[in-house]
CSV table of C-alpha atoms in Angstrom, one decimal:
chain,number,residue,atom,x,y,z
A,395,UNK,CA,21.3,13.0,0.6
A,396,UNK,CA,19.1,14.1,3.5
A,397,UNK,CA,15.4,15.0,3.2
A,398,UNK,CA,16.2,18.7,3.9
A,399,UNK,CA,18.8,18.7,1.1
A,400,UNK,CA,16.4,17.1,-1.3
A,401,UNK,CA,13.7,19.6,-0.2
A,402,UNK,CA,16.1,22.4,-1.1
A,403,UNK,CA,16.5,21.0,-4.6
A,404,UNK,CA,12.9,20.1,-5.3
A,405,UNK,CA,11.5,23.6,-5.9
A,406,UNK,CA,14.3,24.8,-8.2
A,407,UNK,CA,14.2,21.6,-10.2
A,408,UNK,CA,10.5,21.9,-10.6
A,409,UNK,CA,10.9,25.4,-11.8
A,410,UNK,CA,13.6,24.2,-14.2
A,411,UNK,CA,11.4,21.5,-15.7
A,412,UNK,CA,8.7,24.1,-16.3
A,413,UNK,CA,11.1,26.5,-17.9
A,414,UNK,CA,12.3,23.6,-20.2
A,415,UNK,CA,8.6,23.1,-21.0
A,416,UNK,CA,8.3,26.7,-22.1
A,417,UNK,CA,11.3,26.2,-24.4
A,418,UNK,CA,9.6,23.1,-25.8
A,419,UNK,CA,6.3,24.9,-26.4
A,420,UNK,CA,8.1,27.7,-28.3
A,421,UNK,CA,9.0,25.1,-30.9
A,422,UNK,CA,5.8,23.1,-30.7
A,423,UNK,CA,3.6,26.1,-31.6
A,424,UNK,CA,5.4,26.6,-34.9
A,425,UNK,CA,6.4,24.4,-37.8
A,426,UNK,CA,9.5,22.3,-36.9
A,427,UNK,CA,11.9,20.0,-38.6
A,428,UNK,CA,12.2,16.3,-37.5
A,429,UNK,CA,15.6,14.5,-37.7
A,430,UNK,CA,16.3,10.9,-36.8
A,431,UNK,CA,19.0,9.6,-34.6
A,432,UNK,CA,21.1,6.5,-35.2
A,433,UNK,CA,18.4,4.3,-33.6
A,434,UNK,CA,15.8,5.9,-35.9
A,435,UNK,CA,14.1,7.7,-32.9
A,436,UNK,CA,13.0,11.3,-33.8
A,437,UNK,CA,14.8,14.4,-32.7
A,438,UNK,CA,13.7,18.0,-32.9
A,439,UNK,CA,14.9,21.5,-31.9
A,440,UNK,CA,12.6,21.2,-28.8
A,441,UNK,CA,14.6,18.2,-27.5
A,442,UNK,CA,17.8,20.2,-27.9
A,443,UNK,CA,16.5,23.5,-26.4
A,444,UNK,CA,15.2,21.6,-23.4
A,445,UNK,CA,18.5,19.7,-23.0
A,446,UNK,CA,20.5,22.9,-23.0
A,447,UNK,CA,18.6,24.8,-20.4
A,448,UNK,CA,18.4,21.8,-18.1
A,449,UNK,CA,22.1,20.9,-18.3
A,450,UNK,CA,23.2,24.5,-18.0
A,451,UNK,CA,21.0,25.2,-14.9
A,452,UNK,CA,21.9,21.9,-13.1
A,453,UNK,CA,25.6,22.6,-13.6
A,454,UNK,CA,25.1,25.9,-11.8
A,455,UNK,CA,22.8,24.4,-9.2
A,456,UNK,CA,24.9,21.3,-8.3
A,457,UNK,CA,28.3,21.6,-10.0
A,458,UNK,CA,29.7,18.5,-8.3
A,459,UNK,CA,26.9,16.1,-9.5
A,460,UNK,CA,27.4,14.6,-12.9
A,461,UNK,CA,24.6,14.7,-15.5
A,462,UNK,CA,23.3,11.9,-17.9
A,463,UNK,CA,20.9,13.2,-20.5
A,464,UNK,CA,19.4,11.4,-23.5
A,465,UNK,CA,20.5,14.2,-25.7
A,466,UNK,CA,24.0,14.6,-24.3
A,467,UNK,CA,27.3,12.7,-24.5
A,468,UNK,CA,26.9,9.4,-22.7
A,469,UNK,CA,29.7,8.5,-20.2
A,470,UNK,CA,31.2,5.0,-20.5
A,471,UNK,CA,30.0,2.6,-17.9
A,472,UNK,CA,33.6,2.5,-16.5
A,473,UNK,CA,33.1,6.1,-15.5
A,474,UNK,CA,29.3,5.9,-14.7
A,475,UNK,CA,29.7,3.0,-12.3
A,476,UNK,CA,31.7,5.2,-10.0
A,477,UNK,CA,28.8,7.6,-9.6
A,478,UNK,CA,27.0,7.4,-6.3
A,479,UNK,CA,24.8,10.3,-7.2
A,480,UNK,CA,23.9,11.8,-10.6
A,481,UNK,CA,21.1,13.6,-12.6
A,482,UNK,CA,19.3,11.5,-15.1
A,483,UNK,CA,17.3,13.5,-17.7
A,484,UNK,CA,15.0,13.0,-20.6
A,485,UNK,CA,14.6,16.6,-22.0
A,486,UNK,CA,11.6,15.6,-24.0
A,487,UNK,CA,10.0,12.2,-23.3
A,488,UNK,CA,7.6,11.2,-26.0
A,489,UNK,CA,9.1,12.9,-29.0
A,490,UNK,CA,6.8,10.7,-31.2
A,491,UNK,CA,3.8,12.2,-29.4
A,492,UNK,CA,5.3,15.7,-29.8
A,493,UNK,CA,5.6,15.1,-33.6
A,494,UNK,CA,2.0,13.9,-33.7
A,495,UNK,CA,1.0,17.1,-31.8
A,496,UNK,CA,-1.2,15.2,-29.3
A,497,UNK,CA,0.3,16.9,-26.3
A,498,UNK,CA,1.3,13.7,-24.5
A,499,UNK,CA,5.0,14.5,-23.9
A,500,UNK,CA,6.9,15.4,-20.8
A,501,UNK,CA,10.1,16.8,-19.3
A,502,UNK,CA,11.7,14.2,-17.0
A,503,UNK,CA,14.4,15.2,-14.4
A,504,UNK,CA,15.6,12.7,-11.8
A,505,UNK,CA,18.3,12.5,-9.1
A,506,UNK,CA,19.7,9.0,-8.7
A,507,UNK,CA,21.4,8.0,-5.5
A,508,UNK,CA,22.8,4.5,-4.9
A,509,UNK,CA,20.9,3.2,-7.9
A,510,UNK,CA,17.5,4.6,-6.8
A,511,UNK,CA,15.6,7.7,-7.9
A,512,UNK,CA,15.4,9.9,-4.8
A,513,UNK,CA,14.0,13.1,-6.5
A,514,UNK,CA,11.9,13.2,-9.6
A,515,UNK,CA,10.1,15.9,-11.6
A,516,UNK,CA,7.8,15.2,-14.5
A,517,UNK,CA,6.3,18.2,-16.4
A,518,UNK,CA,3.7,18.0,-19.1
A,519,UNK,CA,3.9,21.4,-21.0
A,520,UNK,CA,0.6,21.1,-22.9
A,521,UNK,CA,-1.3,19.9,-19.9
A,522,UNK,CA,0.4,22.7,-17.8
A,523,UNK,CA,0.8,20.1,-15.0
A,524,UNK,CA,3.9,19.1,-13.0
A,525,UNK,CA,4.4,16.0,-10.8
A,526,UNK,CA,7.2,16.2,-8.3
A,527,UNK,CA,8.5,14.1,-5.5
A,528,UNK,CA,11.5,13.4,-3.2
A,529,UNK,CA,12.4,10.7,-0.8
A,530,UNK,CA,11.1,11.4,2.7
A,531,UNK,CA,9.0,14.4,1.5
A,532,UNK,CA,6.2,12.9,-0.6
A,533,UNK,CA,4.7,13.3,-4.0
A,534,UNK,CA,2.7,16.2,-5.4
A,535,UNK,CA,1.0,17.5,-8.5
A,536,UNK,CA,0.6,21.2,-9.3
A,537,UNK,CA,-1.9,22.5,-11.9
A,538,UNK,CA,-3.2,26.0,-12.4
A,539,UNK,CA,-1.6,27.2,-9.2
A,540,UNK,CA,-3.2,24.4,-7.1
A,541,UNK,CA,-0.9,21.8,-5.5
A,542,UNK,CA,-2.1,18.5,-4.0
A,543,UNK,CA,-0.3,15.6,-2.3
A,544,UNK,CA,-0.6,12.4,-4.2
A,545,UNK,CA,-1.7,9.0,-2.9
A,546,UNK,CA,-1.8,6.1,-5.2
A,547,UNK,CA,-5.2,4.4,-4.8
A,548,UNK,CA,-6.0,0.9,-3.5
A,549,UNK,CA,-6.7,-1.7,-6.2
A,550,UNK,CA,-10.4,-2.0,-6.4
A,551,UNK,CA,-12.6,-3.4,-9.2
A,552,UNK,CA,-12.9,-2.5,-11.9
A,553,UNK,CA,-9.2,-2.1,-12.2
A,554,UNK,CA,-7.8,0.5,-14.5
A,555,UNK,CA,-4.8,-0.3,-16.6
A,556,UNK,CA,-2.9,2.3,-18.5
A,557,UNK,CA,-1.1,1.2,-21.7
A,558,UNK,CA,1.2,2.9,-24.1
A,559,UNK,CA,-0.2,4.8,-27.0
A,560,UNK,CA,2.7,3.9,-29.2
A,561,UNK,CA,4.0,0.5,-27.9
A,562,UNK,CA,1.8,-2.5,-27.1
A,563,UNK,CA,2.6,-6.1,-27.6
A,564,UNK,CA,1.1,-9.6,-27.2
A,565,UNK,CA,2.4,-10.0,-23.7
A,566,UNK,CA,0.6,-6.9,-22.6
A,567,UNK,CA,-2.6,-8.1,-24.2
A,568,UNK,CA,-2.2,-11.5,-22.6
A,569,UNK,CA,-1.7,-10.0,-19.1
A,570,UNK,CA,-4.7,-7.7,-19.5
A,571,UNK,CA,-6.9,-10.5,-20.6
A,572,UNK,CA,-6.4,-12.2,-17.2
A,573,UNK,CA,-8.2,-9.4,-15.4
A,574,UNK,CA,-11.9,-10.2,-15.3
A,575,UNK,CA,-13.0,-6.6,-14.6
A,576,UNK,CA,-10.8,-4.1,-16.4
A,577,UNK,CA,-10.8,-0.7,-17.9
A,578,UNK,CA,-7.9,0.6,-20.1
A,579,UNK,CA,-6.7,4.0,-21.0
A,580,UNK,CA,-4.0,4.9,-23.5
A,581,UNK,CA,-1.5,7.8,-23.1
A,582,UNK,CA,2.0,8.6,-24.1
A,583,UNK,CA,5.4,9.2,-22.4
A,584,UNK,CA,5.8,9.0,-18.6
A,585,UNK,CA,2.3,10.3,-18.2
A,586,UNK,CA,1.4,6.6,-17.8
A,587,UNK,CA,3.3,6.5,-14.4
A,588,UNK,CA,1.6,9.8,-13.4
A,589,UNK,CA,-1.9,8.4,-13.8
A,590,UNK,CA,-1.0,5.6,-11.4
A,591,UNK,CA,0.5,8.1,-8.9
A,592,UNK,CA,-2.6,10.2,-9.2
A,593,UNK,CA,-4.8,7.2,-8.3
A,594,UNK,CA,-6.5,7.3,-11.7
A,595,UNK,CA,-5.0,3.9,-12.8
A,596,UNK,CA,-4.0,0.8,-10.9
A,597,UNK,CA,-1.5,-0.8,-13.3
A,598,UNK,CA,0.9,0.0,-16.1
A,599,UNK,CA,2.6,-3.1,-17.5
A,600,UNK,CA,5.6,-2.4,-19.8
A,601,UNK,CA,6.9,-5.2,-22.1
A,602,UNK,CA,9.5,-3.8,-24.5
A,603,UNK,CA,12.5,-1.6,-24.5
A,604,UNK,CA,12.6,1.7,-22.5
A,605,UNK,CA,15.6,3.6,-21.4
A,606,UNK,CA,16.5,4.6,-17.8
A,607,UNK,CA,15.9,8.3,-18.5
A,608,UNK,CA,12.3,7.4,-19.6
A,609,UNK,CA,11.3,6.0,-16.2
A,610,UNK,CA,13.4,7.4,-13.3
A,611,UNK,CA,11.7,10.7,-12.5
A,612,UNK,CA,8.2,9.2,-12.8
A,613,UNK,CA,9.3,6.2,-10.7
A,614,UNK,CA,10.2,8.5,-7.9
A,615,UNK,CA,6.7,10.1,-8.1
A,616,UNK,CA,5.0,6.8,-8.0
A,617,UNK,CA,7.0,5.4,-5.1
A,618,UNK,CA,6.6,8.5,-3.0
A,619,UNK,CA,2.9,8.4,-3.7
A,620,UNK,CA,2.8,4.9,-2.2
A,621,UNK,CA,3.0,2.8,-5.3
A,622,UNK,CA,5.9,0.8,-6.7
A,623,UNK,CA,7.8,0.1,-10.0
A,624,UNK,CA,9.1,-3.4,-10.1
A,625,UNK,CA,10.6,-5.9,-12.5
A,626,UNK,CA,8.6,-9.1,-13.3
A,627,UNK,CA,10.2,-10.8,-10.3
A,628,UNK,CA,8.9,-8.0,-8.2
A,629,UNK,CA,12.3,-6.4,-7.5
A,630,UNK,CA,12.5,-2.5,-7.6
A,631,UNK,CA,13.6,-1.1,-10.9
A,632,UNK,CA,17.2,0.1,-10.4
A,633,UNK,CA,19.6,2.4,-12.3
A,634,UNK,CA,23.2,2.4,-13.4
A,635,UNK,CA,23.8,-1.2,-12.5
A,636,UNK,CA,25.1,-2.3,-16.0
A,637,UNK,CA,26.6,-1.0,-19.2
A,638,UNK,CA,23.3,-1.0,-21.0
A,639,UNK,CA,20.9,1.9,-20.3
A,640,UNK,CA,17.9,-0.1,-21.3
A,641,UNK,CA,15.4,-1.2,-18.6
A,642,UNK,CA,14.1,-4.7,-18.2
A,643,UNK,CA,10.4,-5.3,-18.6
A,644,UNK,CA,8.5,-3.8,-15.6
A,645,UNK,CA,5.2,-3.1,-13.8
A,646,UNK,CA,4.0,0.1,-12.3
A,647,UNK,CA,1.6,-0.7,-9.5
A,648,UNK,CA,-0.5,1.7,-7.5
A,649,UNK,CA,-1.2,-0.8,-4.7
A,650,UNK,CA,1.8,-2.9,-3.7
A,651,UNK,CA,-0.3,-4.8,-1.1
A,652,UNK,CA,-2.5,-6.3,-3.9
A,653,UNK,CA,-1.6,-9.8,-5.1
A,654,UNK,CA,-0.4,-9.1,-8.6
A,655,UNK,CA,1.6,-12.3,-9.1
A,656,UNK,CA,-1.1,-14.5,-10.7
A,657,UNK,CA,-1.2,-12.0,-13.6
A,658,UNK,CA,2.4,-12.9,-14.5
A,659,UNK,CA,2.2,-16.7,-14.5
A,660,UNK,CA,3.8,-18.0,-17.7
A,661,UNK,CA,4.8,-14.6,-18.9
A,662,UNK,CA,8.6,-14.1,-19.3
A,663,UNK,CA,10.3,-10.7,-19.2
A,664,UNK,CA,13.4,-9.6,-20.9
A,665,UNK,CA,16.4,-8.2,-18.9
A,666,UNK,CA,18.3,-6.3,-21.6
């Protein structure tokens, strides 16, 4: 898909993510019930409301492009592997944070083409902030009516690492201990990627399971801001290459030119 085609999609998809955010807040601001899916992850009416409006709108906007959503029916890999281009959606990333009412949850909408995210929108409803990007166009953040172009910052000491609020293991701690001058910040959902894209953090290491819809939209934002999202062998994180929708372990880096490899010596990632 050409840059002009992507540019034509970026604004309506940004508006869609923000509309989904309004549907989420309508649930968030009241008492709500929490159910649990087969994998014991939480589910609320907000997840479902966001899913419905996103899928219905994308079907009207791009009827020929298939949609893969965390809250929808999952196509078998035999079908998915035929897709050159598709929408990949997490209607409410960070449902655990939503249930805790800490505001650290997002709407994630990505367009995948040839296994790479080429358009991504991340909207944080409580923060009233949207990050959006497309290949060949750049990465941007809008807040309170002001829009700025994003540039992930150079790695300068003290480095800032962003870590998950809900998931942190021994390998993450071991990696962070190797940085002599380090500050850390904890935040939920794909907001961790967004802090790197904003230039407010240098590094987000993720050891442990994530799904492809958790990362795709924010990966596009990071990459178009000049950063990268790579596996532990420094290959770009890719999509729809296998039957499992789980990501391998990965790193989000604001400055790809920095030598990050010494941090990973002796640390082994999982491919899933």
